Amino acid sequence: MATQTKATEPIATMRSGTQLPTEPAHHKRRVVKFNVYCAPLDERGANPLYNAKYDGDTSKLACTDSASYLTGSPYVLIDADTKAELARANFQAYTKVSVWRDGTRNLHALTPITIRDDVKKIALFIANDSYRSRRQYPLFPFDLPDSASTTINIFEIRTDLVLDFCDVNTLGAAPDTNSLKKAPSHTDEYFGFLTGDMWRKISHEFHNEVGTLCPIESISRPLLKGHPAHIPPESSLANVSSTRPAQIPRLPDQSENPQTHSGPVTGPYASGTPTTPRGGTGAPPQLSTKDGVETLSNVDWTAVLSPIYEAGAGSRSLDAFEVHIPLLQIKLTFAERSFANAINSSNDTNVRDAIRRTSPGTFAAILKAMWRLHINTVALSSSWRPMLGSRLHKMGTALDVARFDDDDEDIHFALHNNGKNDRGKPFPKGAGGSKMAAFYRELTSDSHIQAGAVYTPWVNWVRPHDSHMHVTAKDNADE
Ligand SMILES: [Zn+2]
């Protein structure tokens, strides 16, 4: 603020020292610094808290083989009262720390953020929730104190280990869900827990957006020589939206295990009552054959994917199960423990919660490639998962493929290399390897799939893809 007067100004405007305008009465410079400690692995005895609680029981493992990190994932700090954005960035590289007595955690120390005077309460959005169109669950709404510098430690953790963590780290009682608590013996330091139950709340459910993300289309393929065309059931051609898929088998009840099992994995039709999928135009799909090419037109992905998005309601079972797609005459099998991370890191997440947080673009691309290549079964080993590896599965854009079968041509192929000499090398020779190469070509040329983001145990290998193919869809959120 200008306080000097120029010589040319009339004398009457001069002010004495006591009349000078003053600075705002109380100018606070407040800086907040977040440390996000990602969940530690709990397999192979890596997590003393897991070991102490479950004593060798491997059925409840959640964080296995690929430690959690958030590099590249977006985050937004907001004014919790006005919803205005105060800062937006992506998580940067992490460092490894082992001071919290539950193994090794990947630590993202965020760039300190200066908070304006008028802001009283702050909150954080991360991952899917940082997109404006998806925001639903502000993390850790917090009345920022007047201190010059406040540090907030966020621990990503399995819901069932929160109390044990507080105990071994002498943090006292745990803060309430989605709250911060002052750290004992540290002024200006607070902490809170990002649990699997909270990940479920901040992760986007895609199942109502299939029609937007995957428009109705026609697909075609060469007929297989020496094999008759597979005509989909009359009902799925006449009106696919009322098709009743083959029943998903009820699985035997597990010995009761409150953390991981609460009933069999079933589809929407296992009770015998078909439901009508949302969306669609009502125009039935048409199958036509001409000059050795089979064409399926009016493929409405909302209807096609419906059996997938309806499967697993209420079930926390980690058993393998199948979903049938009648129009395409394809079977997806979800391998045993496909949802272990989502379910074991939470108290409530069920199989359907995990599937609905997985993008339809990835499912549609895989199904389309399968149909075009006459592959009738694919085994998937992972979909949405909150506390393993990179942001891709956390944000629900990825699926992992472990195996495929083409029964007509008697080609059965497990996506598993023979160790490090195969990494980055061409696909194996033979019928299986050729089909694998074709599968890869189909996926990498699909408009739903993110460029360069199909990783295999051979071509385009990146750690840790020795035993599955990872497929990432583009994310069509608002930013
Ligand atoms: Zn993956």
CSV table of C-alpha atoms and ligand atoms in Angstrom, one decimal:
chain,number,residue,atom,x,y,z
A,1,MET,CA,0.0,0.0,0.0
A,2,ALA,CA,1.4,3.4,-1.0
A,3,THR,CA,2.1,5.5,2.0
A,4,GLN,CA,4.5,8.0,0.5
A,5,THR,CA,3.2,11.3,-0.9
A,6,LYS,CA,4.6,12.9,-3.9
A,7,ALA,CA,5.9,16.4,-3.8
A,8,THR,CA,3.3,17.6,-6.3
A,9,GLU,CA,0.4,16.4,-4.2
A,10,PRO,CA,-1.6,19.0,-2.2
A,11,ILE,CA,-0.4,19.4,1.3
A,12,ALA,CA,-3.8,18.6,2.6
A,13,THR,CA,-3.5,14.9,1.6
A,14,MET,CA,-0.5,14.4,3.7
A,15,ARG,CA,-1.0,12.1,6.7
A,16,SER,CA,0.8,12.0,9.9
A,17,GLY,CA,2.3,8.7,11.0
A,18,THR,CA,-0.6,7.9,13.3
A,19,GLN,CA,-3.1,8.4,10.4
A,20,LEU,CA,-1.4,5.9,8.1
A,21,PRO,CA,-3.6,3.1,7.0
A,22,THR,CA,-2.7,0.0,8.9
A,23,GLU,CA,-2.1,-3.6,7.7
A,24,PRO,CA,-5.1,-6.0,8.3
A,25,ALA,CA,-5.3,-6.4,12.0
A,26,HIS,CA,-4.2,-10.0,12.1
A,27,HIS,CA,-2.5,-11.5,9.1
A,28,LYS,CA,-1.9,-15.2,9.5
A,29,ARG,CA,0.5,-17.1,7.4
A,30,ARG,CA,-0.7,-20.7,7.7
A,31,VAL,CA,0.9,-23.5,5.8
A,32,VAL,CA,-0.5,-27.1,5.8
A,33,LYS,CA,1.6,-30.1,4.9
A,34,PHE,CA,0.1,-33.5,4.2
A,35,ASN,CA,2.1,-36.7,4.5
A,36,VAL,CA,0.2,-39.6,2.9
A,37,TYR,CA,1.6,-43.0,4.1
A,38,CYS,CA,0.3,-45.7,1.7
A,39,ALA,CA,-0.7,-49.1,3.1
A,40,PRO,CA,2.1,-51.6,3.8
A,41,LEU,CA,2.2,-55.1,2.3
A,42,ASP,CA,0.8,-57.8,4.6
A,43,GLU,CA,1.9,-61.0,2.8
A,44,ARG,CA,4.9,-63.1,3.6
A,45,GLY,CA,5.0,-61.9,7.2
A,46,ALA,CA,5.8,-58.3,6.1
A,47,ASN,CA,3.3,-56.7,8.4
A,48,PRO,CA,3.8,-57.4,12.2
A,49,LEU,CA,0.3,-56.1,12.9
A,50,TYR,CA,-1.4,-58.5,10.5
A,51,ASN,CA,0.8,-61.3,11.8
A,52,ALA,CA,-0.2,-60.6,15.4
A,53,LYS,CA,-3.9,-60.3,14.6
A,54,TYR,CA,-4.3,-63.3,12.2
A,55,ASP,CA,-1.4,-65.5,13.2
A,56,GLY,CA,-0.6,-67.2,9.8
A,57,ASP,CA,-4.1,-67.1,8.4
A,58,THR,CA,-3.5,-66.2,4.7
A,59,SER,CA,-7.2,-66.0,3.8
A,60,LYS,CA,-7.4,-62.5,5.1
A,61,LEU,CA,-4.4,-61.0,3.3
A,62,ALA,CA,-5.3,-57.8,1.5
A,63,CYS,CA,-2.1,-56.0,0.4
A,64,THR,CA,-0.1,-58.6,-1.5
A,65,ASP,CA,2.7,-58.5,-4.0
A,66,SER,CA,2.4,-54.9,-5.2
A,67,ALA,CA,2.8,-52.2,-2.5
A,68,SER,CA,0.4,-49.3,-2.6
A,69,TYR,CA,1.5,-46.0,-4.1
A,70,LEU,CA,-0.3,-42.9,-5.5
A,71,THR,CA,2.2,-41.5,-8.0
A,72,GLY,CA,0.3,-39.7,-10.8
A,73,SER,CA,-3.0,-39.8,-9.0
A,74,PRO,CA,-4.7,-36.4,-8.7
A,75,TYR,CA,-5.6,-34.6,-5.5
A,76,VAL,CA,-7.4,-31.4,-4.7
A,77,LEU,CA,-7.5,-29.4,-1.5
A,78,ILE,CA,-10.7,-27.4,-1.0
A,79,ASP,CA,-12.2,-24.8,1.3
A,80,ALA,CA,-14.7,-27.2,2.9
A,81,ASP,CA,-17.2,-24.3,3.6
A,82,THR,CA,-17.3,-22.7,0.1
A,83,LYS,CA,-16.1,-25.8,-1.9
A,84,ALA,CA,-13.6,-23.5,-3.7
A,85,GLU,CA,-10.4,-25.2,-4.8
A,86,LEU,CA,-7.3,-24.1,-2.9
A,87,ALA,CA,-4.8,-26.4,-4.6
A,88,ARG,CA,-4.7,-29.1,-7.3
A,89,ALA,CA,-1.8,-31.4,-8.2
A,90,ASN,CA,-0.8,-35.0,-8.7
A,91,PHE,CA,1.0,-37.1,-6.2
A,92,GLN,CA,4.7,-37.2,-7.0
A,93,ALA,CA,7.4,-39.8,-6.2
A,94,TYR,CA,7.3,-41.5,-2.9
A,95,THR,CA,10.0,-42.5,-0.3
A,96,LYS,CA,10.0,-45.7,1.7
A,97,VAL,CA,9.6,-45.4,5.5
A,98,SER,CA,9.5,-48.2,8.1
A,99,VAL,CA,8.9,-46.2,11.4
A,100,TRP,CA,5.2,-47.1,12.0
A,101,ARG,CA,5.7,-50.7,13.2
A,102,ASP,CA,3.5,-52.3,10.5
A,103,GLY,CA,6.1,-52.9,7.8
A,104,THR,CA,7.3,-50.6,5.0
A,105,ARG,CA,5.1,-47.8,3.8
A,106,ASN,CA,5.4,-45.6,0.6
A,107,LEU,CA,5.3,-42.0,1.8
A,108,HIS,CA,4.0,-39.2,-0.4
A,109,ALA,CA,5.0,-35.9,1.2
A,110,LEU,CA,2.8,-33.3,-0.5
A,111,THR,CA,4.1,-29.9,-1.4
A,112,PRO,CA,3.2,-27.5,1.6
A,113,ILE,CA,0.1,-25.4,0.8
A,114,THR,CA,-0.4,-21.9,2.1
A,115,ILE,CA,-3.9,-21.3,3.2
A,116,ARG,CA,-5.6,-17.8,2.9
A,117,ASP,CA,-6.8,-16.0,6.0
A,118,ASP,CA,-10.5,-16.3,5.1
A,119,VAL,CA,-10.4,-20.1,4.9
A,120,LYS,CA,-11.5,-21.8,8.1
A,121,LYS,CA,-12.1,-25.4,7.2
A,122,ILE,CA,-10.2,-27.5,4.6
A,123,ALA,CA,-10.8,-31.0,3.1
A,124,LEU,CA,-9.1,-33.2,0.5
A,125,PHE,CA,-10.3,-35.0,-2.6
A,126,ILE,CA,-8.1,-37.7,-4.0
A,127,ALA,CA,-8.2,-40.1,-7.0
A,128,ASN,CA,-11.6,-40.3,-8.7
A,129,ASP,CA,-13.1,-37.8,-6.3
A,130,SER,CA,-10.7,-35.1,-7.5
A,131,TYR,CA,-12.7,-34.9,-10.8
A,132,ARG,CA,-15.4,-32.3,-10.5
A,133,SER,CA,-18.1,-34.4,-11.9
A,134,ARG,CA,-17.5,-37.3,-9.5
A,135,ARG,CA,-16.9,-35.6,-6.2
A,136,GLN,CA,-18.9,-37.2,-3.4
A,137,TYR,CA,-16.9,-37.7,-0.2
A,138,PRO,CA,-14.6,-34.9,1.1
A,139,LEU,CA,-11.7,-36.4,3.1
A,140,PHE,CA,-10.9,-35.2,6.6
A,141,PRO,CA,-12.8,-31.9,6.8
A,142,PHE,CA,-10.7,-30.0,9.3
A,143,ASP,CA,-10.8,-26.6,11.1
A,144,LEU,CA,-7.3,-25.4,10.4
A,145,PRO,CA,-5.7,-23.9,13.5
A,146,ASP,CA,-3.9,-20.5,13.6
A,147,SER,CA,-0.5,-22.2,13.8
A,148,ALA,CA,2.0,-21.1,11.2
A,149,SER,CA,2.5,-24.7,10.1
A,150,THR,CA,0.3,-27.7,10.5
A,151,THR,CA,1.3,-31.2,9.5
A,152,ILE,CA,-1.4,-33.8,8.7
A,153,ASN,CA,-0.4,-37.5,8.6
A,154,ILE,CA,-2.8,-39.7,6.7
A,155,PHE,CA,-2.3,-43.5,7.0
A,156,GLU,CA,-3.8,-45.7,4.4
A,157,ILE,CA,-4.7,-48.9,6.3
A,158,ARG,CA,-6.9,-51.9,6.4
A,159,THR,CA,-10.0,-51.1,8.4
A,160,ASP,CA,-9.5,-54.0,10.7
A,161,LEU,CA,-6.0,-52.9,11.8
A,162,VAL,CA,-6.7,-49.3,12.8
A,163,LEU,CA,-6.9,-49.9,16.5
A,164,ASP,CA,-3.8,-52.1,16.5
A,165,PHE,CA,-2.0,-49.4,14.7
A,166,CYS,CA,-3.0,-46.7,17.3
A,167,ASP,CA,-1.9,-49.1,20.0
A,168,VAL,CA,1.6,-50.0,18.8
A,169,ASN,CA,2.3,-46.4,17.9
A,170,THR,CA,0.9,-45.1,21.2
A,171,LEU,CA,-1.4,-42.7,19.4
A,172,GLY,CA,-4.2,-43.2,21.9
A,173,ALA,CA,-7.8,-43.7,20.8
A,174,ALA,CA,-8.4,-43.7,17.1
A,175,PRO,CA,-10.0,-40.6,15.5
A,176,ASP,CA,-13.5,-40.9,14.3
A,177,THR,CA,-14.0,-42.1,10.8
A,178,ASN,CA,-12.9,-39.5,8.3
A,179,SER,CA,-11.6,-37.2,11.1
A,180,LEU,CA,-8.3,-36.0,12.2
A,181,LYS,CA,-6.9,-36.1,15.7
A,182,LYS,CA,-4.1,-34.3,17.4
A,183,ALA,CA,-1.0,-36.4,17.6
A,184,PRO,CA,0.1,-36.9,21.2
A,185,SER,CA,3.3,-35.2,22.1
A,186,HIS,CA,3.5,-33.3,18.8
A,187,THR,CA,2.2,-29.8,18.6
A,188,ASP,CA,0.7,-28.8,15.3
A,189,GLU,CA,0.5,-32.4,14.1
A,190,TYR,CA,-2.6,-34.3,13.4
A,191,PHE,CA,-3.4,-37.8,12.0
A,192,GLY,CA,-6.2,-39.7,10.4
A,193,PHE,CA,-6.9,-43.0,8.6
A,194,LEU,CA,-7.8,-43.7,5.0
A,195,THR,CA,-9.4,-47.2,5.3
A,196,GLY,CA,-10.8,-49.6,2.7
A,197,ASP,CA,-14.3,-48.5,3.7
A,198,MET,CA,-13.4,-44.9,2.9
A,199,TRP,CA,-11.8,-45.9,-0.4
A,200,ARG,CA,-15.2,-47.4,-1.3
A,201,LYS,CA,-16.8,-44.0,-0.7
A,202,ILE,CA,-14.3,-42.0,-2.7
A,203,SER,CA,-14.1,-44.4,-5.7
A,204,HIS,CA,-16.5,-43.9,-8.6
A,205,GLU,CA,-19.2,-46.3,-9.6
A,206,PHE,CA,-19.3,-46.7,-13.3
A,207,HIS,CA,-22.3,-49.0,-13.9
A,208,ASN,CA,-24.8,-46.2,-14.6
A,209,GLU,CA,-22.6,-44.6,-17.3
A,210,VAL,CA,-22.2,-47.6,-19.7
A,211,GLY,CA,-24.3,-46.0,-22.4
A,212,THR,CA,-22.2,-42.8,-22.3
A,213,LEU,CA,-18.8,-44.4,-22.1
A,214,CYS,CA,-19.5,-47.3,-24.5
A,215,PRO,CA,-21.9,-46.2,-27.2
A,216,ILE,CA,-24.0,-48.8,-29.1
A,217,GLU,CA,-22.0,-50.2,-32.0
A,218,SER,CA,-21.7,-53.0,-34.5
A,219,ILE,CA,-19.0,-55.6,-34.3
A,220,SER,CA,-18.0,-58.2,-36.9
A,221,ARG,CA,-15.6,-61.1,-37.3
A,222,PRO,CA,-14.6,-63.7,-39.9
A,223,LEU,CA,-16.5,-66.9,-39.5
A,224,LEU,CA,-14.3,-69.8,-38.2
A,225,LYS,CA,-13.6,-72.3,-41.0
A,226,GLY,CA,-15.1,-75.6,-40.3
A,227,HIS,CA,-17.3,-74.4,-37.5
A,228,PRO,CA,-20.9,-73.3,-37.7
A,229,ALA,CA,-21.7,-69.8,-36.5
A,230,HIS,CA,-22.6,-69.6,-32.9
A,231,ILE,CA,-26.1,-68.2,-32.9
A,232,PRO,CA,-26.9,-66.4,-29.7
A,233,PRO,CA,-30.0,-67.5,-28.0
A,234,GLU,CA,-33.2,-66.3,-29.8
A,235,SER,CA,-34.1,-64.3,-26.7
A,236,SER,CA,-30.9,-62.3,-26.7
A,237,LEU,CA,-31.3,-61.3,-30.3
A,238,ALA,CA,-35.0,-60.5,-30.1
A,239,ASN,CA,-34.6,-58.3,-27.1
A,240,VAL,CA,-31.4,-58.5,-25.3
A,241,SER,CA,-32.5,-56.3,-22.4
A,242,SER,CA,-34.9,-59.0,-21.2
A,243,THR,CA,-32.5,-61.8,-21.7
A,244,ARG,CA,-32.1,-64.2,-18.9
A,245,PRO,CA,-28.4,-65.2,-18.8
A,246,ALA,CA,-27.3,-68.6,-17.8
A,247,GLN,CA,-27.5,-69.0,-14.1
A,248,ILE,CA,-24.4,-68.2,-12.2
A,249,PRO,CA,-23.8,-71.2,-10.0
A,250,ARG,CA,-24.3,-70.8,-6.3
A,251,LEU,CA,-21.1,-71.6,-4.5
A,252,PRO,CA,-21.0,-73.6,-1.4
A,253,ASP,CA,-20.9,-71.5,1.8
A,254,GLN,CA,-17.5,-71.1,3.2
A,255,SER,CA,-16.7,-71.9,6.8
A,256,GLU,CA,-17.8,-68.6,8.3
A,257,ASN,CA,-15.1,-66.1,8.3
A,258,PRO,CA,-16.5,-62.7,9.3
A,259,GLN,CA,-13.7,-60.7,7.8
A,260,THR,CA,-13.9,-62.1,4.3
A,261,HIS,CA,-16.9,-64.3,3.7
A,262,SER,CA,-20.5,-63.6,3.9
A,263,GLY,CA,-22.3,-65.7,1.4
A,264,PRO,CA,-21.9,-67.1,-2.1
A,265,VAL,CA,-21.1,-65.0,-5.2
A,266,THR,CA,-24.2,-64.9,-7.3
A,267,GLY,CA,-25.5,-63.0,-10.3
A,268,PRO,CA,-28.7,-61.0,-10.5
A,269,TYR,CA,-30.7,-63.9,-11.9
A,270,ALA,CA,-29.7,-66.6,-9.5
A,271,SER,CA,-32.8,-66.0,-7.5
A,272,GLY,CA,-34.8,-66.7,-10.6
A,273,THR,CA,-36.1,-63.1,-11.0
A,274,PRO,CA,-34.7,-61.4,-14.1
A,275,THR,CA,-34.1,-57.7,-13.8
A,276,THR,CA,-34.2,-55.3,-16.7
A,277,PRO,CA,-30.9,-53.5,-17.2
A,278,ARG,CA,-30.9,-49.7,-17.4
A,279,GLY,CA,-30.4,-47.7,-20.6
A,280,GLY,CA,-30.4,-48.9,-24.2
A,281,THR,CA,-32.5,-47.8,-27.1
A,282,GLY,CA,-34.8,-50.8,-27.2
A,283,ALA,CA,-33.6,-51.8,-30.7
A,284,PRO,CA,-32.7,-55.4,-30.6
A,285,PRO,CA,-29.2,-56.6,-31.8
A,286,GLN,CA,-29.2,-58.2,-35.2
A,287,LEU,CA,-26.9,-61.0,-36.4
A,288,SER,CA,-26.1,-61.3,-40.1
A,289,THR,CA,-23.6,-63.3,-42.1
A,290,LYS,CA,-22.2,-62.4,-45.5
A,291,ASP,CA,-19.2,-63.5,-47.4
A,292,GLY,CA,-17.7,-65.3,-44.5
A,293,VAL,CA,-18.1,-62.4,-42.1
A,294,GLU,CA,-20.4,-62.4,-39.2
A,295,THR,CA,-21.8,-59.0,-38.0
A,296,LEU,CA,-23.6,-58.3,-34.8
A,297,SER,CA,-25.3,-54.9,-35.0
A,298,ASN,CA,-26.9,-52.7,-32.3
A,299,VAL,CA,-24.7,-54.1,-29.6
A,300,ASP,CA,-26.0,-52.2,-26.5
A,301,TRP,CA,-23.2,-52.4,-24.0
A,302,THR,CA,-25.5,-51.4,-21.2
A,303,ALA,CA,-27.4,-54.6,-21.7
A,304,VAL,CA,-24.3,-56.7,-22.5
A,305,LEU,CA,-22.4,-55.6,-19.3
A,306,SER,CA,-25.5,-55.8,-17.1
A,307,PRO,CA,-24.8,-59.4,-15.9
A,308,ILE,CA,-21.3,-58.3,-14.8
A,309,TYR,CA,-22.4,-55.2,-12.9
A,310,GLU,CA,-25.2,-57.1,-11.1
A,311,ALA,CA,-23.0,-60.0,-10.0
A,312,GLY,CA,-21.8,-60.4,-6.4
A,313,ALA,CA,-24.4,-58.3,-4.6
A,314,GLY,CA,-24.0,-58.8,-0.8
A,315,SER,CA,-21.2,-61.3,-1.1
A,316,ARG,CA,-17.8,-61.0,0.4
A,317,SER,CA,-16.7,-64.4,-0.7
A,318,LEU,CA,-13.3,-64.7,-2.2
A,319,ASP,CA,-14.2,-67.8,-4.2
A,320,ALA,CA,-13.9,-68.0,-8.0
A,321,PHE,CA,-17.2,-67.4,-9.9
A,322,GLU,CA,-18.5,-67.0,-13.5
A,323,VAL,CA,-20.5,-64.4,-15.3
A,324,HIS,CA,-22.2,-65.4,-18.6
A,325,ILE,CA,-22.7,-62.9,-21.4
A,326,PRO,CA,-25.5,-64.6,-23.5
A,327,LEU,CA,-25.5,-62.2,-26.5
A,328,LEU,CA,-21.8,-62.8,-27.2
A,329,GLN,CA,-21.8,-66.4,-25.9
A,330,ILE,CA,-18.9,-65.6,-23.7
A,331,LYS,CA,-18.0,-66.5,-20.1
A,332,LEU,CA,-15.9,-64.4,-17.8
A,333,THR,CA,-14.5,-66.1,-14.8
A,334,PHE,CA,-13.2,-64.2,-11.8
A,335,ALA,CA,-10.4,-66.1,-10.2
A,336,GLU,CA,-10.3,-67.0,-6.6
A,337,ARG,CA,-9.3,-64.0,-4.5
A,338,SER,CA,-9.8,-61.5,-7.4
A,339,PHE,CA,-11.4,-59.2,-4.9
A,340,ALA,CA,-9.3,-60.0,-1.9
A,341,ASN,CA,-7.7,-56.5,-1.7
A,342,ALA,CA,-11.0,-54.7,-2.0
A,343,ILE,CA,-12.8,-56.9,0.5
A,344,ASN,CA,-10.1,-57.6,3.1
A,345,SER,CA,-9.1,-54.0,3.4
A,346,SER,CA,-12.7,-53.0,4.2
A,347,ASN,CA,-15.4,-54.1,6.7
A,348,ASP,CA,-18.2,-53.9,4.2
A,349,THR,CA,-17.2,-53.9,0.6
A,350,ASN,CA,-18.8,-56.7,-1.4
A,351,VAL,CA,-18.0,-58.2,-4.8
A,352,ARG,CA,-20.5,-56.0,-6.6
A,353,ASP,CA,-19.1,-52.9,-5.0
A,354,ALA,CA,-15.7,-53.8,-6.5
A,355,ILE,CA,-17.0,-54.7,-9.9
A,356,ARG,CA,-19.1,-51.5,-10.2
A,357,ARG,CA,-16.0,-49.4,-9.5
A,358,THR,CA,-14.4,-50.9,-12.7
A,359,SER,CA,-14.8,-49.0,-15.9
A,360,PRO,CA,-17.1,-50.4,-18.6
A,361,GLY,CA,-14.5,-49.4,-21.3
A,362,THR,CA,-12.1,-52.1,-20.1
A,363,PHE,CA,-14.9,-54.8,-19.9
A,364,ALA,CA,-16.2,-53.8,-23.4
A,365,ALA,CA,-12.8,-53.8,-25.0
A,366,ILE,CA,-12.0,-57.3,-23.6
A,367,LEU,CA,-15.3,-58.8,-24.6
A,368,LYS,CA,-15.2,-57.3,-28.1
A,369,ALA,CA,-11.7,-58.7,-28.6
A,370,MET,CA,-12.8,-62.1,-27.3
A,371,TRP,CA,-15.8,-62.2,-29.6
A,372,ARG,CA,-13.8,-61.2,-32.6
A,373,LEU,CA,-11.2,-63.9,-31.9
A,374,HIS,CA,-13.7,-66.6,-31.0
A,375,ILE,CA,-12.4,-66.7,-27.5
A,376,ASN,CA,-15.2,-68.0,-25.3
A,377,THR,CA,-13.7,-67.8,-21.8
A,378,VAL,CA,-11.4,-65.3,-20.1
A,379,ALA,CA,-10.2,-65.5,-16.5
A,380,LEU,CA,-9.8,-62.2,-14.8
A,381,SER,CA,-7.6,-61.9,-11.7
A,382,SER,CA,-8.2,-58.3,-10.6
A,383,SER,CA,-10.5,-55.3,-11.1
A,384,TRP,CA,-11.0,-52.3,-8.9
A,385,ARG,CA,-8.8,-52.4,-5.8
A,386,PRO,CA,-8.0,-49.6,-3.4
A,387,MET,CA,-4.7,-50.5,-1.7
A,388,LEU,CA,-2.5,-52.3,-4.2
A,389,GLY,CA,0.0,-50.9,-6.7
A,390,SER,CA,-0.5,-47.9,-8.8
A,391,ARG,CA,-3.4,-45.6,-9.4
A,392,LEU,CA,-4.8,-47.6,-12.3
A,393,HIS,CA,-6.7,-50.2,-10.3
A,394,LYS,CA,-7.4,-47.7,-7.5
A,395,MET,CA,-9.3,-45.5,-10.0
A,396,GLY,CA,-11.1,-48.5,-11.6
A,397,THR,CA,-9.7,-48.3,-15.1
A,398,ALA,CA,-7.9,-51.6,-15.2
A,399,LEU,CA,-8.5,-55.3,-15.5
A,400,ASP,CA,-6.0,-58.2,-15.3
A,401,VAL,CA,-6.4,-61.2,-17.6
A,402,ALA,CA,-4.8,-64.4,-16.4
A,403,ARG,CA,-6.0,-66.9,-19.0
A,404,PHE,CA,-8.2,-67.5,-22.1
A,405,ASP,CA,-9.9,-70.4,-23.9
A,406,ASP,CA,-11.0,-70.8,-27.4
A,407,ASP,CA,-12.9,-74.1,-27.3
A,408,ASP,CA,-13.7,-74.3,-31.0
A,409,GLU,CA,-10.1,-74.2,-32.0
A,410,ASP,CA,-9.0,-76.0,-28.9
A,411,ILE,CA,-6.6,-73.2,-27.8
A,412,HIS,CA,-6.1,-72.8,-24.1
A,413,PHE,CA,-3.6,-70.2,-23.0
A,414,ALA,CA,-2.3,-69.1,-19.6
A,415,LEU,CA,-0.7,-65.7,-19.6
A,416,HIS,CA,2.5,-66.7,-17.8
A,417,ASN,CA,6.0,-66.2,-19.0
A,418,ASN,CA,9.0,-68.4,-18.2
A,419,GLY,CA,10.9,-65.9,-16.2
A,420,LYS,CA,13.0,-62.9,-17.0
A,421,ASN,CA,14.3,-64.0,-20.3
A,422,ASP,CA,10.8,-63.7,-21.8
A,423,ARG,CA,10.2,-60.2,-20.6
A,424,GLY,CA,10.0,-57.7,-23.4
A,425,LYS,CA,10.3,-60.5,-26.0
A,426,PRO,CA,7.8,-61.5,-28.7
A,427,PHE,CA,4.8,-63.7,-27.8
A,428,PRO,CA,5.5,-67.5,-27.8
A,429,LYS,CA,5.2,-69.4,-31.1
A,430,GLY,CA,2.3,-71.8,-31.7
A,431,ALA,CA,-1.4,-71.4,-31.8
A,432,GLY,CA,-1.7,-70.0,-28.2
A,433,GLY,CA,1.0,-67.4,-28.8
A,434,SER,CA,-0.6,-66.4,-32.1
A,435,LYS,CA,-4.0,-66.0,-30.5
A,436,MET,CA,-2.3,-64.0,-27.7
A,437,ALA,CA,-0.7,-61.7,-30.3
A,438,ALA,CA,-4.0,-61.2,-31.9
A,439,PHE,CA,-5.7,-60.5,-28.6
A,440,TYR,CA,-3.0,-57.9,-27.8
A,441,ARG,CA,-3.5,-56.3,-31.3
A,442,GLU,CA,-7.3,-56.1,-30.7
A,443,LEU,CA,-6.9,-54.4,-27.3
A,444,THR,CA,-4.2,-52.0,-28.3
A,445,SER,CA,-6.2,-50.8,-31.3
A,446,ASP,CA,-9.5,-50.4,-29.3
A,447,SER,CA,-10.6,-46.8,-28.8
A,448,HIS,CA,-11.5,-47.5,-25.2
A,449,ILE,CA,-8.0,-48.5,-24.3
A,450,GLN,CA,-5.3,-46.1,-23.1
A,451,ALA,CA,-2.3,-46.0,-25.5
A,452,GLY,CA,0.6,-48.0,-24.3
A,453,ALA,CA,-1.3,-49.3,-21.3
A,454,VAL,CA,-1.7,-53.0,-22.2
A,455,TYR,CA,1.1,-54.8,-20.3
A,456,THR,CA,1.9,-58.5,-21.0
A,457,PRO,CA,4.4,-61.1,-19.7
A,458,TRP,CA,6.2,-60.8,-23.1
A,459,VAL,CA,5.5,-57.7,-25.3
A,460,ASN,CA,5.4,-54.4,-23.4
A,461,TRP,CA,6.4,-56.0,-20.1
A,462,VAL,CA,6.6,-53.8,-17.0
A,463,ARG,CA,7.0,-55.1,-13.5
A,464,PRO,CA,5.2,-57.1,-12.1
A,465,HIS,CA,3.4,-58.5,-15.2
A,466,ASP,CA,4.9,-62.1,-15.4
A,467,SER,CA,1.6,-63.9,-14.9
A,468,HIS,CA,-1.1,-61.7,-16.4
A,469,MET,CA,-2.0,-59.1,-18.9
A,470,HIS,CA,-3.0,-55.7,-17.5
A,471,VAL,CA,-5.5,-53.7,-19.6
A,472,THR,CA,-6.2,-50.0,-18.8
A,473,ALA,CA,-9.1,-48.1,-20.3
A,474,LYS,CA,-9.1,-44.4,-21.0
A,475,ASP,CA,-10.7,-42.3,-18.3
A,476,ASN,CA,-13.3,-39.9,-19.7
A,477,ALA,CA,-13.8,-37.8,-16.6
A,478,ASP,CA,-14.1,-34.0,-16.8
A,479,GLU,CA,-10.4,-33.2,-16.6
B,1,ZN,ZN,-3.3,-54.7,-13.4
